[in-house]
């Protein structure tokens, strides 16, 4: 039997490689909104973050902002944290 291929992605915050389903996809849409892409089908520049990542960590804002090539405000982080906690 062939081993099942598990798609791996790298978390932009801690640089760990994890199966895609253990990560959240964060997307900056063409409108400039930053969203948690829970359906996996938003277009725009995206990055992956562990679903267990600590949104209170000061590093997350800079690292995620860098990955998405945008400036994130503390309000963005709080909104993402709320969206991330919904599922
Ligand atoms: Zn991580």
CSV table of C-alpha atoms and ligand atoms in Angstrom, one decimal, residues 11 13-16 49-50 53, ligand 1:
chain,number,residue,atom,x,y,z
A,11,UNK,CA,3.4,28.0,10.1
A,13,UNK,CA,5.0,32.2,13.2
A,14,UNK,CA,6.9,29.3,14.6
A,15,UNK,CA,8.1,27.9,11.2
A,16,UNK,CA,6.9,24.4,12.1
A,49,UNK,CA,-0.6,29.7,11.3
A,50,UNK,CA,-0.9,26.8,13.8
A,53,UNK,CA,-0.9,29.4,18.0
B,1,LIG,ZN1,3.0,27.8,14.6
